[in-house]
Amino acid sequence: MDGDRSAVLLVRVWLEDGARSFRGRLTTLDTSAGRAGVDAATVALASSPRDVVEAVRAWLTEFLGDAPNPIDSDE
């Protein structure tokens, strides 16, 4: 294995109760070489667009933080 890492983050959003209630679910899957068959995992549930954005930021921070040579953040 060459040490490359990759992952997928699926963001699903929908409206419930006649478009009054926002919902979101973020699911991840490790797509790195040699990780075939690893199950997807829910990483966050959201009740507002802001919650979705914060969950994406947290997921990216964790993914980059686990990298052997982390990329500088834009914060």
JSON list of N, CA and C in Angstrom, two decimals:
[
{"chain": "A", "resi": 1, "resn": "MET", "atom": "N", "xyz": [0.85, -1.17, 0.00]},
{"chain": "A", "resi": 1, "resn": "MET", "atom": "CA", "xyz": [0.00, 0.00, 0.00]},
{"chain": "A", "resi": 1, "resn": "MET", "atom": "C", "xyz": [0.90, 1.24, 0.00]},
{"chain": "A", "resi": 2, "resn": "ASP", "atom": "N", "xyz": [0.49, 2.27, -0.74]},
{"chain": "A", "resi": 2, "resn": "ASP", "atom": "CA", "xyz": [1.33, 3.45, -0.88]},
{"chain": "A", "resi": 2, "resn": "ASP", "atom": "C", "xyz": [1.06, 4.54, 0.15]},
{"chain": "A", "resi": 3, "resn": "GLY", "atom": "N", "xyz": [0.13, 4.34, 1.05]},
{"chain": "A", "resi": 3, "resn": "GLY", "atom": "CA", "xyz": [-0.12, 5.31, 2.11]},
{"chain": "A", "resi": 3, "resn": "GLY", "atom": "C", "xyz": [-1.13, 6.39, 1.75]},
{"chain": "A", "resi": 4, "resn": "ASP", "atom": "N", "xyz": [-1.62, 6.40, 0.51]},
{"chain": "A", "resi": 4, "resn": "ASP", "atom": "CA", "xyz": [-2.64, 7.38, 0.14]},
{"chain": "A", "resi": 4, "resn": "ASP", "atom": "C", "xyz": [-3.93, 7.08, 0.88]},
{"chain": "A", "resi": 5, "resn": "ARG", "atom": "N", "xyz": [-4.61, 8.13, 1.30]},
{"chain": "A", "resi": 5, "resn": "ARG", "atom": "CA", "xyz": [-5.88, 7.98, 1.99]},
{"chain": "A", "resi": 5, "resn": "ARG", "atom": "C", "xyz": [-6.97, 8.68, 1.21]},
{"chain": "A", "resi": 6, "resn": "SER", "atom": "N", "xyz": [-8.17, 8.14, 1.26]},
{"chain": "A", "resi": 6, "resn": "SER", "atom": "CA", "xyz": [-9.31, 8.81, 0.65]},
{"chain": "A", "resi": 6, "resn": "SER", "atom": "C", "xyz": [-10.57, 8.41, 1.40]},
{"chain": "A", "resi": 7, "resn": "ALA", "atom": "N", "xyz": [-11.56, 9.27, 1.31]},
{"chain": "A", "resi": 7, "resn": "ALA", "atom": "CA", "xyz": [-12.83, 9.00, 1.97]},
{"chain": "A", "resi": 7, "resn": "ALA", "atom": "C", "xyz": [-13.94, 9.74, 1.23]},
{"chain": "A", "resi": 8, "resn": "VAL", "atom": "N", "xyz": [-15.15, 9.29, 1.46]},
{"chain": "A", "resi": 8, "resn": "VAL", "atom": "CA", "xyz": [-16.33, 9.91, 0.88]},
{"chain": "A", "resi": 8, "resn": "VAL", "atom": "C", "xyz": [-17.18, 10.42, 2.03]},
{"chain": "A", "resi": 9, "resn": "LEU", "atom": "N", "xyz": [-17.74, 11.62, 1.85]},
{"chain": "A", "resi": 9, "resn": "LEU", "atom": "CA", "xyz": [-18.70, 12.16, 2.80]},
{"chain": "A", "resi": 9, "resn": "LEU", "atom": "C", "xyz": [-19.97, 12.45, 2.03]},
{"chain": "A", "resi": 10, "resn": "LEU", "atom": "N", "xyz": [-21.04, 11.76, 2.38]},
{"chain": "A", "resi": 10, "resn": "LEU", "atom": "CA", "xyz": [-22.34, 11.96, 1.74]},
{"chain": "A", "resi": 10, "resn": "LEU", "atom": "C", "xyz": [-23.17, 12.85, 2.66]},
{"chain": "A", "resi": 11, "resn": "VAL", "atom": "N", "xyz": [-23.67, 13.95, 2.11]},
{"chain": "A", "resi": 11, "resn": "VAL", "atom": "CA", "xyz": [-24.52, 14.86, 2.86]},
{"chain": "A", "resi": 11, "resn": "VAL", "atom": "C", "xyz": [-25.93, 14.75, 2.29]},
{"chain": "A", "resi": 12, "resn": "ARG", "atom": "N", "xyz": [-26.85, 14.30, 3.11]},
{"chain": "A", "resi": 12, "resn": "ARG", "atom": "CA", "xyz": [-28.26, 14.16, 2.69]},
{"chain": "A", "resi": 12, "resn": "ARG", "atom": "C", "xyz": [-29.09, 15.12, 3.52]},
{"chain": "A", "resi": 13, "resn": "VAL", "atom": "N", "xyz": [-29.87, 15.97, 2.85]},
{"chain": "A", "resi": 13, "resn": "VAL", "atom": "CA", "xyz": [-30.75, 16.90, 3.56]},
{"chain": "A", "resi": 13, "resn": "VAL", "atom": "C", "xyz": [-32.17, 16.74, 3.03]},
{"chain": "A", "resi": 14, "resn": "TRP", "atom": "N", "xyz": [-33.14, 17.01, 3.91]},
{"chain": "A", "resi": 14, "resn": "TRP", "atom": "CA", "xyz": [-34.54, 16.92, 3.51]},
{"chain": "A", "resi": 14, "resn": "TRP", "atom": "C", "xyz": [-35.39, 17.78, 4.44]},
{"chain": "A", "resi": 15, "resn": "LEU", "atom": "N", "xyz": [-36.61, 18.03, 4.00]},
{"chain": "A", "resi": 15, "resn": "LEU", "atom": "CA", "xyz": [-37.57, 18.80, 4.79]},
{"chain": "A", "resi": 15, "resn": "LEU", "atom": "C", "xyz": [-38.70, 17.87, 5.20]},
{"chain": "A", "resi": 16, "resn": "GLU", "atom": "N", "xyz": [-39.12, 17.99, 6.45]},
{"chain": "A", "resi": 16, "resn": "GLU", "atom": "CA", "xyz": [-40.22, 17.19, 6.99]},
{"chain": "A", "resi": 16, "resn": "GLU", "atom": "C", "xyz": [-41.37, 18.10, 7.40]},
{"chain": "A", "resi": 17, "resn": "ASP", "atom": "N", "xyz": [-42.49, 17.51, 7.71]},
{"chain": "A", "resi": 17, "resn": "ASP", "atom": "CA", "xyz": [-43.65, 18.24, 8.23]},
{"chain": "A", "resi": 17, "resn": "ASP", "atom": "C", "xyz": [-44.05, 19.40, 7.33]},
{"chain": "A", "resi": 18, "resn": "GLY", "atom": "N", "xyz": [-44.23, 19.10, 6.05]},
{"chain": "A", "resi": 18, "resn": "GLY", "atom": "CA", "xyz": [-44.67, 20.14, 5.13]},
{"chain": "A", "resi": 18, "resn": "GLY", "atom": "C", "xyz": [-43.66, 21.25, 4.96]},
{"chain": "A", "resi": 19, "resn": "ALA", "atom": "N", "xyz": [-42.38, 20.89, 4.93]},
{"chain": "A", "resi": 19, "resn": "ALA", "atom": "CA", "xyz": [-41.26, 21.83, 4.70]},
{"chain": "A", "resi": 19, "resn": "ALA", "atom": "C", "xyz": [-40.99, 22.77, 5.87]},
{"chain": "A", "resi": 20, "resn": "ARG", "atom": "N", "xyz": [-41.39, 22.38, 7.07]},
{"chain": "A", "resi": 20, "resn": "ARG", "atom": "CA", "xyz": [-41.12, 23.21, 8.25]},
{"chain": "A", "resi": 20, "resn": "ARG", "atom": "C", "xyz": [-39.91, 22.75, 9.04]},
{"chain": "A", "resi": 21, "resn": "SER", "atom": "N", "xyz": [-39.51, 21.50, 8.90]},
{"chain": "A", "resi": 21, "resn": "SER", "atom": "CA", "xyz": [-38.42, 20.95, 9.71]},
{"chain": "A", "resi": 21, "resn": "SER", "atom": "C", "xyz": [-37.28, 20.49, 8.81]},
{"chain": "A", "resi": 22, "resn": "PHE", "atom": "N", "xyz": [-36.14, 21.14, 8.97]},
{"chain": "A", "resi": 22, "resn": "PHE", "atom": "CA", "xyz": [-34.93, 20.77, 8.22]},
{"chain": "A", "resi": 22, "resn": "PHE", "atom": "C", "xyz": [-34.25, 19.60, 8.92]},
{"chain": "A", "resi": 23, "resn": "ARG", "atom": "N", "xyz": [-33.78, 18.65, 8.15]},
{"chain": "A", "resi": 23, "resn": "ARG", "atom": "CA", "xyz": [-33.03, 17.51, 8.69]},
{"chain": "A", "resi": 23, "resn": "ARG", "atom": "C", "xyz": [-31.84, 17.24, 7.79]},
{"chain": "A", "resi": 24, "resn": "GLY", "atom": "N", "xyz": [-30.79, 16.70, 8.38]},
{"chain": "A", "resi": 24, "resn": "GLY", "atom": "CA", "xyz": [-29.62, 16.32, 7.61]},
{"chain": "A", "resi": 24, "resn": "GLY", "atom": "C", "xyz": [-28.92, 15.13, 8.24]},
{"chain": "A", "resi": 25, "resn": "ARG", "atom": "N", "xyz": [-28.24, 14.36, 7.40]},
{"chain": "A", "resi": 25, "resn": "ARG", "atom": "CA", "xyz": [-27.46, 13.22, 7.86]},
{"chain": "A", "resi": 25, "resn": "ARG", "atom": "C", "xyz": [-26.17, 13.20, 7.06]},
{"chain": "A", "resi": 26, "resn": "LEU", "atom": "N", "xyz": [-25.04, 13.08, 7.75]},
{"chain": "A", "resi": 26, "resn": "LEU", "atom": "CA", "xyz": [-23.74, 12.99, 7.10]},
{"chain": "A", "resi": 26, "resn": "LEU", "atom": "C", "xyz": [-23.19, 11.59, 7.33]},
{"chain": "A", "resi": 27, "resn": "THR", "atom": "N", "xyz": [-22.86, 10.93, 6.25]},
{"chain": "A", "resi": 27, "resn": "THR", "atom": "CA", "xyz": [-22.38, 9.56, 6.29]},
{"chain": "A", "resi": 27, "resn": "THR", "atom": "C", "xyz": [-21.03, 9.50, 5.61]},
{"chain": "A", "resi": 28, "resn": "THR", "atom": "N", "xyz": [-20.10, 8.74, 6.18]},
{"chain": "A", "resi": 28, "resn": "THR", "atom": "CA", "xyz": [-18.76, 8.65, 5.61]},
{"chain": "A", "resi": 28, "resn": "THR", "atom": "C", "xyz": [-18.40, 7.20, 5.30]},
{"chain": "A", "resi": 29, "resn": "LEU", "atom": "N", "xyz": [-17.48, 7.07, 4.36]},
{"chain": "A", "resi": 29, "resn": "LEU", "atom": "CA", "xyz": [-16.96, 5.76, 3.98]},
{"chain": "A", "resi": 29, "resn": "LEU", "atom": "C", "xyz": [-15.50, 5.93, 3.63]},
{"chain": "A", "resi": 30, "resn": "ASP", "atom": "N", "xyz": [-14.65, 5.12, 4.24]},
{"chain": "A", "resi": 30, "resn": "ASP", "atom": "CA", "xyz": [-13.21, 5.14, 3.92]},
{"chain": "A", "resi": 30, "resn": "ASP", "atom": "C", "xyz": [-13.02, 4.44, 2.58]},
{"chain": "A", "resi": 31, "resn": "THR", "atom": "N", "xyz": [-12.48, 5.16, 1.60]},
{"chain": "A", "resi": 31, "resn": "THR", "atom": "CA", "xyz": [-12.26, 4.59, 0.27]},
{"chain": "A", "resi": 31, "resn": "THR", "atom": "C", "xyz": [-10.78, 4.36, -0.02]},
{"chain": "A", "resi": 32, "resn": "SER", "atom": "N", "xyz": [-9.97, 4.35, 1.01]},
{"chain": "A", "resi": 32, "resn": "SER", "atom": "CA", "xyz": [-8.54, 4.11, 0.85]},
{"chain": "A", "resi": 32, "resn": "SER", "atom": "C", "xyz": [-8.29, 2.71, 0.32]},
{"chain": "A", "resi": 33, "resn": "ALA", "atom": "N", "xyz": [-7.21, 2.55, -0.43]},
{"chain": "A", "resi": 33, "resn": "ALA", "atom": "CA", "xyz": [-6.83, 1.23, -0.95]},
{"chain": "A", "resi": 33, "resn": "ALA", "atom": "C", "xyz": [-6.71, 0.24, 0.20]},
{"chain": "A", "resi": 34, "resn": "GLY", "atom": "N", "xyz": [-7.22, -0.95, 0.00]},
{"chain": "A", "resi": 34, "resn": "GLY", "atom": "CA", "xyz": [-7.14, -1.99, 1.02]},
{"chain": "A", "resi": 34, "resn": "GLY", "atom": "C", "xyz": [-8.25, -1.93, 2.05]},
{"chain": "A", "resi": 35, "resn": "ARG", "atom": "N", "xyz": [-9.17, -1.00, 1.90]},
{"chain": "A", "resi": 35, "resn": "ARG", "atom": "CA", "xyz": [-10.26, -0.86, 2.88]},
{"chain": "A", "resi": 35, "resn": "ARG", "atom": "C", "xyz": [-11.60, -1.32, 2.31]},
{"chain": "A", "resi": 36, "resn": "ALA", "atom": "N", "xyz": [-11.58, -2.12, 1.26]},
{"chain": "A", "resi": 36, "resn": "ALA", "atom": "CA", "xyz": [-12.81, -2.59, 0.64]},
{"chain": "A", "resi": 36, "resn": "ALA", "atom": "C", "xyz": [-13.66, -3.35, 1.65]},
{"chain": "A", "resi": 37, "resn": "GLY", "atom": "N", "xyz": [-14.95, -3.13, 1.58]},
{"chain": "A", "resi": 37, "resn": "GLY", "atom": "CA", "xyz": [-15.86, -3.84, 2.46]},
{"chain": "A", "resi": 37, "resn": "GLY", "atom": "C", "xyz": [-16.11, -3.16, 3.79]},
{"chain": "A", "resi": 38, "resn": "VAL", "atom": "N", "xyz": [-15.46, -2.03, 4.05]},
{"chain": "A", "resi": 38, "resn": "VAL", "atom": "CA", "xyz": [-15.68, -1.30, 5.29]},
{"chain": "A", "resi": 38, "resn": "VAL", "atom": "C", "xyz": [-17.03, -0.61, 5.20]},
{"chain": "A", "resi": 39, "resn": "ASP", "atom": "N", "xyz": [-17.85, -0.74, 6.23]},
{"chain": "A", "resi": 39, "resn": "ASP", "atom": "CA", "xyz": [-19.19, -0.18, 6.22]},
{"chain": "A", "resi": 39, "resn": "ASP", "atom": "C", "xyz": [-19.19, 1.34, 6.37]},
{"chain": "A", "resi": 40, "resn": "ALA", "atom": "N", "xyz": [-20.22, 1.94, 5.82]},
{"chain": "A", "resi": 40, "resn": "ALA", "atom": "CA", "xyz": [-20.43, 3.38, 5.98]},
{"chain": "A", "resi": 40, "resn": "ALA", "atom": "C", "xyz": [-20.82, 3.66, 7.43]},
{"chain": "A", "resi": 41, "resn": "ALA", "atom": "N", "xyz": [-20.52, 4.86, 7.89]},
{"chain": "A", "resi": 41, "resn": "ALA", "atom": "CA", "xyz": [-20.85, 5.24, 9.26]},
{"chain": "A", "resi": 41, "resn": "ALA", "atom": "C", "xyz": [-21.46, 6.64, 9.27]},
{"chain": "A", "resi": 42, "resn": "THR", "atom": "N", "xyz": [-22.52, 6.82, 10.04]},
{"chain": "A", "resi": 42, "resn": "THR", "atom": "CA", "xyz": [-23.11, 8.14, 10.21]},
{"chain": "A", "resi": 42, "resn": "THR", "atom": "C", "xyz": [-22.20, 8.93, 11.13]},
{"chain": "A", "resi": 43, "resn": "VAL", "atom": "N", "xyz": [-21.79, 10.12, 10.69]},
{"chain": "A", "resi": 43, "resn": "VAL", "atom": "CA", "xyz": [-20.90, 10.94, 11.50]},
{"chain": "A", "resi": 43, "resn": "VAL", "atom": "C", "xyz": [-21.62, 12.11, 12.15]},
{"chain": "A", "resi": 44, "resn": "ALA", "atom": "N", "xyz": [-22.81, 12.46, 11.63]},
{"chain": "A", "resi": 44, "resn": "ALA", "atom": "CA", "xyz": [-23.56, 13.56, 12.24]},
{"chain": "A", "resi": 44, "resn": "ALA", "atom": "C", "xyz": [-25.00, 13.55, 11.78]},
{"chain": "A", "resi": 45, "resn": "LEU", "atom": "N", "xyz": [-25.86, 14.04, 12.65]},
{"chain": "A", "resi": 45, "resn": "LEU", "atom": "CA", "xyz": [-27.25, 14.33, 12.32]},
{"chain": "A", "resi": 45, "resn": "LEU", "atom": "C", "xyz": [-27.41, 15.83, 12.52]},
{"chain": "A", "resi": 46, "resn": "ALA", "atom": "N", "xyz": [-28.19, 16.47, 11.67]},
{"chain": "A", "resi": 46, "resn": "ALA", "atom": "CA", "xyz": [-28.29, 17.92, 11.72]},
{"chain": "A", "resi": 46, "resn": "ALA", "atom": "C", "xyz": [-29.75, 18.36, 11.69]},
{"chain": "A", "resi": 47, "resn": "SER", "atom": "N", "xyz": [-30.03, 19.47, 12.36]},
{"chain": "A", "resi": 47, "resn": "SER", "atom": "CA", "xyz": [-31.38, 20.03, 12.34]},
{"chain": "A", "resi": 47, "resn": "SER", "atom": "C", "xyz": [-31.41, 21.45, 11.79]},
{"chain": "A", "resi": 48, "resn": "SER", "atom": "N", "xyz": [-30.25, 21.89, 11.24]},
{"chain": "A", "resi": 48, "resn": "SER", "atom": "CA", "xyz": [-30.20, 23.21, 10.60]},
{"chain": "A", "resi": 48, "resn": "SER", "atom": "C", "xyz": [-29.07, 23.20, 9.57]},
{"chain": "A", "resi": 49, "resn": "PRO", "atom": "N", "xyz": [-29.15, 24.07, 8.58]},
{"chain": "A", "resi": 49, "resn": "PRO", "atom": "CA", "xyz": [-28.05, 24.18, 7.62]},
{"chain": "A", "resi": 49, "resn": "PRO", "atom": "C", "xyz": [-26.71, 24.49, 8.31]},
{"chain": "A", "resi": 50, "resn": "ARG", "atom": "N", "xyz": [-26.74, 25.31, 9.33]},
{"chain": "A", "resi": 50, "resn": "ARG", "atom": "CA", "xyz": [-25.51, 25.64, 10.07]},
{"chain": "A", "resi": 50, "resn": "ARG", "atom": "C", "xyz": [-24.90, 24.39, 10.70]},
{"chain": "A", "resi": 51, "resn": "ASP", "atom": "N", "xyz": [-25.74, 23.49, 11.25]},
{"chain": "A", "resi": 51, "resn": "ASP", "atom": "CA", "xyz": [-25.26, 22.24, 11.81]},
{"chain": "A", "resi": 51, "resn": "ASP", "atom": "C", "xyz": [-24.56, 21.39, 10.75]},
{"chain": "A", "resi": 52, "resn": "VAL", "atom": "N", "xyz": [-25.11, 21.38, 9.53]},
{"chain": "A", "resi": 52, "resn": "VAL", "atom": "CA", "xyz": [-24.49, 20.62, 8.43]},
{"chain": "A", "resi": 52, "resn": "VAL", "atom": "C", "xyz": [-23.10, 21.17, 8.13]},
{"chain": "A", "resi": 53, "resn": "VAL", "atom": "N", "xyz": [-23.00, 22.49, 8.00]},
{"chain": "A", "resi": 53, "resn": "VAL", "atom": "CA", "xyz": [-21.71, 23.12, 7.69]},
{"chain": "A", "resi": 53, "resn": "VAL", "atom": "C", "xyz": [-20.69, 22.83, 8.79]},
{"chain": "A", "resi": 54, "resn": "GLU", "atom": "N", "xyz": [-21.10, 22.93, 10.04]},
{"chain": "A", "resi": 54, "resn": "GLU", "atom": "CA", "xyz": [-20.19, 22.66, 11.16]},
{"chain": "A", "resi": 54, "resn": "GLU", "atom": "C", "xyz": [-19.74, 21.19, 11.17]},
{"chain": "A", "resi": 55, "resn": "ALA", "atom": "N", "xyz": [-20.65, 20.28, 10.84]},
{"chain": "A", "resi": 55, "resn": "ALA", "atom": "CA", "xyz": [-20.31, 18.86, 10.81]},
{"chain": "A", "resi": 55, "resn": "ALA", "atom": "C", "xyz": [-19.34, 18.55, 9.67]},
{"chain": "A", "resi": 56, "resn": "VAL", "atom": "N", "xyz": [-19.52, 19.18, 8.51]},
{"chain": "A", "resi": 56, "resn": "VAL", "atom": "CA", "xyz": [-18.58, 19.00, 7.40]},
{"chain": "A", "resi": 56, "resn": "VAL", "atom": "C", "xyz": [-17.21, 19.52, 7.81]},
{"chain": "A", "resi": 57, "resn": "ARG", "atom": "N", "xyz": [-17.16, 20.69, 8.43]},
{"chain": "A", "resi": 57, "resn": "ARG", "atom": "CA", "xyz": [-15.88, 21.26, 8.88]},
{"chain": "A", "resi": 57, "resn": "ARG", "atom": "C", "xyz": [-15.18, 20.33, 9.88]},
{"chain": "A", "resi": 58, "resn": "ALA", "atom": "N", "xyz": [-15.94, 19.79, 10.83]},
{"chain": "A", "resi": 58, "resn": "ALA", "atom": "CA", "xyz": [-15.36, 18.88, 11.83]},
{"chain": "A", "resi": 58, "resn": "ALA", "atom": "C", "xyz": [-14.83, 17.61, 11.17]},
{"chain": "A", "resi": 59, "resn": "TRP", "atom": "N", "xyz": [-15.58, 17.07, 10.21]},
{"chain": "A", "resi": 59, "resn": "TRP", "atom": "CA", "xyz": [-15.15, 15.85, 9.51]},
{"chain": "A", "resi": 59, "resn": "TRP", "atom": "C", "xyz": [-13.86, 16.11, 8.74]},
{"chain": "A", "resi": 60, "resn": "LEU", "atom": "N", "xyz": [-13.80, 17.23, 8.02]},
{"chain": "A", "resi": 60, "resn": "LEU", "atom": "CA", "xyz": [-12.59, 17.57, 7.27]},
{"chain": "A", "resi": 60, "resn": "LEU", "atom": "C", "xyz": [-11.39, 17.78, 8.20]},
{"chain": "A", "resi": 61, "resn": "THR", "atom": "N", "xyz": [-11.62, 18.44, 9.31]},
{"chain": "A", "resi": 61, "resn": "THR", "atom": "CA", "xyz": [-10.54, 18.67, 10.27]},
{"chain": "A", "resi": 61, "resn": "THR", "atom": "C", "xyz": [-10.00, 17.35, 10.79]},
{"chain": "A", "resi": 62, "resn": "GLU", "atom": "N", "xyz": [-10.89, 16.42, 11.11]},
{"chain": "A", "resi": 62, "resn": "GLU", "atom": "CA", "xyz": [-10.46, 15.11, 11.59]},
{"chain": "A", "resi": 62, "resn": "GLU", "atom": "C", "xyz": [-9.71, 14.35, 10.49]},
{"chain": "A", "resi": 63, "resn": "PHE", "atom": "N", "xyz": [-10.24, 14.36, 9.28]},
{"chain": "A", "resi": 63, "resn": "PHE", "atom": "CA", "xyz": [-9.60, 13.66, 8.17]},
{"chain": "A", "resi": 63, "resn": "PHE", "atom": "C", "xyz": [-8.20, 14.22, 7.93]},
{"chain": "A", "resi": 64, "resn": "LEU", "atom": "N", "xyz": [-8.06, 15.53, 7.88]},
{"chain": "A", "resi": 64, "resn": "LEU", "atom": "CA", "xyz": [-6.75, 16.14, 7.64]},
{"chain": "A", "resi": 64, "resn": "LEU", "atom": "C", "xyz": [-5.82, 15.98, 8.83]},
{"chain": "A", "resi": 65, "resn": "GLY", "atom": "N", "xyz": [-6.38, 15.97, 10.03]},
{"chain": "A", "resi": 65, "resn": "GLY", "atom": "CA", "xyz": [-5.57, 15.81, 11.24]},
{"chain": "A", "resi": 65, "resn": "GLY", "atom": "C", "xyz": [-4.96, 14.43, 11.35]},
{"chain": "A", "resi": 66, "resn": "ASP", "atom": "N", "xyz": [-5.61, 13.43, 10.75]},
{"chain": "A", "resi": 66, "resn": "ASP", "atom": "CA", "xyz": [-5.09, 12.06, 10.77]},
{"chain": "A", "resi": 66, "resn": "ASP", "atom": "C", "xyz": [-4.04, 11.84, 9.68]},
{"chain": "A", "resi": 67, "resn": "ALA", "atom": "N", "xyz": [-3.88, 12.82, 8.78]},
{"chain": "A", "resi": 67, "resn": "ALA", "atom": "CA", "xyz": [-2.93, 12.67, 7.68]},
{"chain": "A", "resi": 67, "resn": "ALA", "atom": "C", "xyz": [-1.50, 12.74, 8.21]},
{"chain": "A", "resi": 68, "resn": "PRO", "atom": "N", "xyz": [-0.58, 11.97, 7.61]},
{"chain": "A", "resi": 68, "resn": "PRO", "atom": "CA", "xyz": [0.81, 12.00, 8.06]},
{"chain": "A", "resi": 68, "resn": "PRO", "atom": "C", "xyz": [1.45, 13.37, 7.88]},
{"chain": "A", "resi": 69, "resn": "ASN", "atom": "N", "xyz": [1.07, 14.10, 6.85]},
{"chain": "A", "resi": 69, "resn": "ASN", "atom": "CA", "xyz": [1.56, 15.46, 6.60]},
{"chain": "A", "resi": 69, "resn": "ASN", "atom": "C", "xyz": [0.34, 16.36, 6.41]},
{"chain": "A", "resi": 70, "resn": "PRO", "atom": "N", "xyz": [-0.28, 16.80, 7.52]},
{"chain": "A", "resi": 70, "resn": "PRO", "atom": "CA", "xyz": [-1.52, 17.56, 7.42]},
{"chain": "A", "resi": 70, "resn": "PRO", "atom": "C", "xyz": [-1.36, 18.82, 6.56]},
{"chain": "A", "resi": 71, "resn": "ILE", "atom": "N", "xyz": [-2.44, 19.13, 5.86]},
{"chain": "A", "resi": 71, "resn": "ILE", "atom": "CA", "xyz": [-2.49, 20.34, 5.04]},
{"chain": "A", "resi": 71, "resn": "ILE", "atom": "C", "xyz": [-2.90, 21.49, 5.94]},
{"chain": "A", "resi": 72, "resn": "ASP", "atom": "N", "xyz": [-2.29, 22.65, 5.75]},
{"chain": "A", "resi": 72, "resn": "ASP", "atom": "CA", "xyz": [-2.67, 23.81, 6.54]},
{"chain": "A", "resi": 72, "resn": "ASP", "atom": "C", "xyz": [-4.13, 24.13, 6.33]},
{"chain": "A", "resi": 73, "resn": "SER", "atom": "N", "xyz": [-4.81, 24.47, 7.41]},
{"chain": "A", "resi": 73, "resn": "SER", "atom": "CA", "xyz": [-6.22, 24.84, 7.31]},
{"chain": "A", "resi": 73, "resn": "SER", "atom": "C", "xyz": [-6.33, 26.31, 6.91]},
{"chain": "A", "resi": 74, "resn": "ASP", "atom": "N", "xyz": [-7.52, 26.69, 6.51]},
{"chain": "A", "resi": 74, "resn": "ASP", "atom": "CA", "xyz": [-7.74, 28.08, 6.14]},
{"chain": "A", "resi": 74, "resn": "ASP", "atom": "C", "xyz": [-8.40, 28.87, 7.26]},
{"chain": "A", "resi": 75, "resn": "GLU", "atom": "N", "xyz": [-8.31, 28.38, 8.47]},
{"chain": "A", "resi": 75, "resn": "GLU", "atom": "CA", "xyz": [-8.90, 29.07, 9.62]},
{"chain": "A", "resi": 75, "resn": "GLU", "atom": "C", "xyz": [-7.94, 30.09, 10.16]}
]
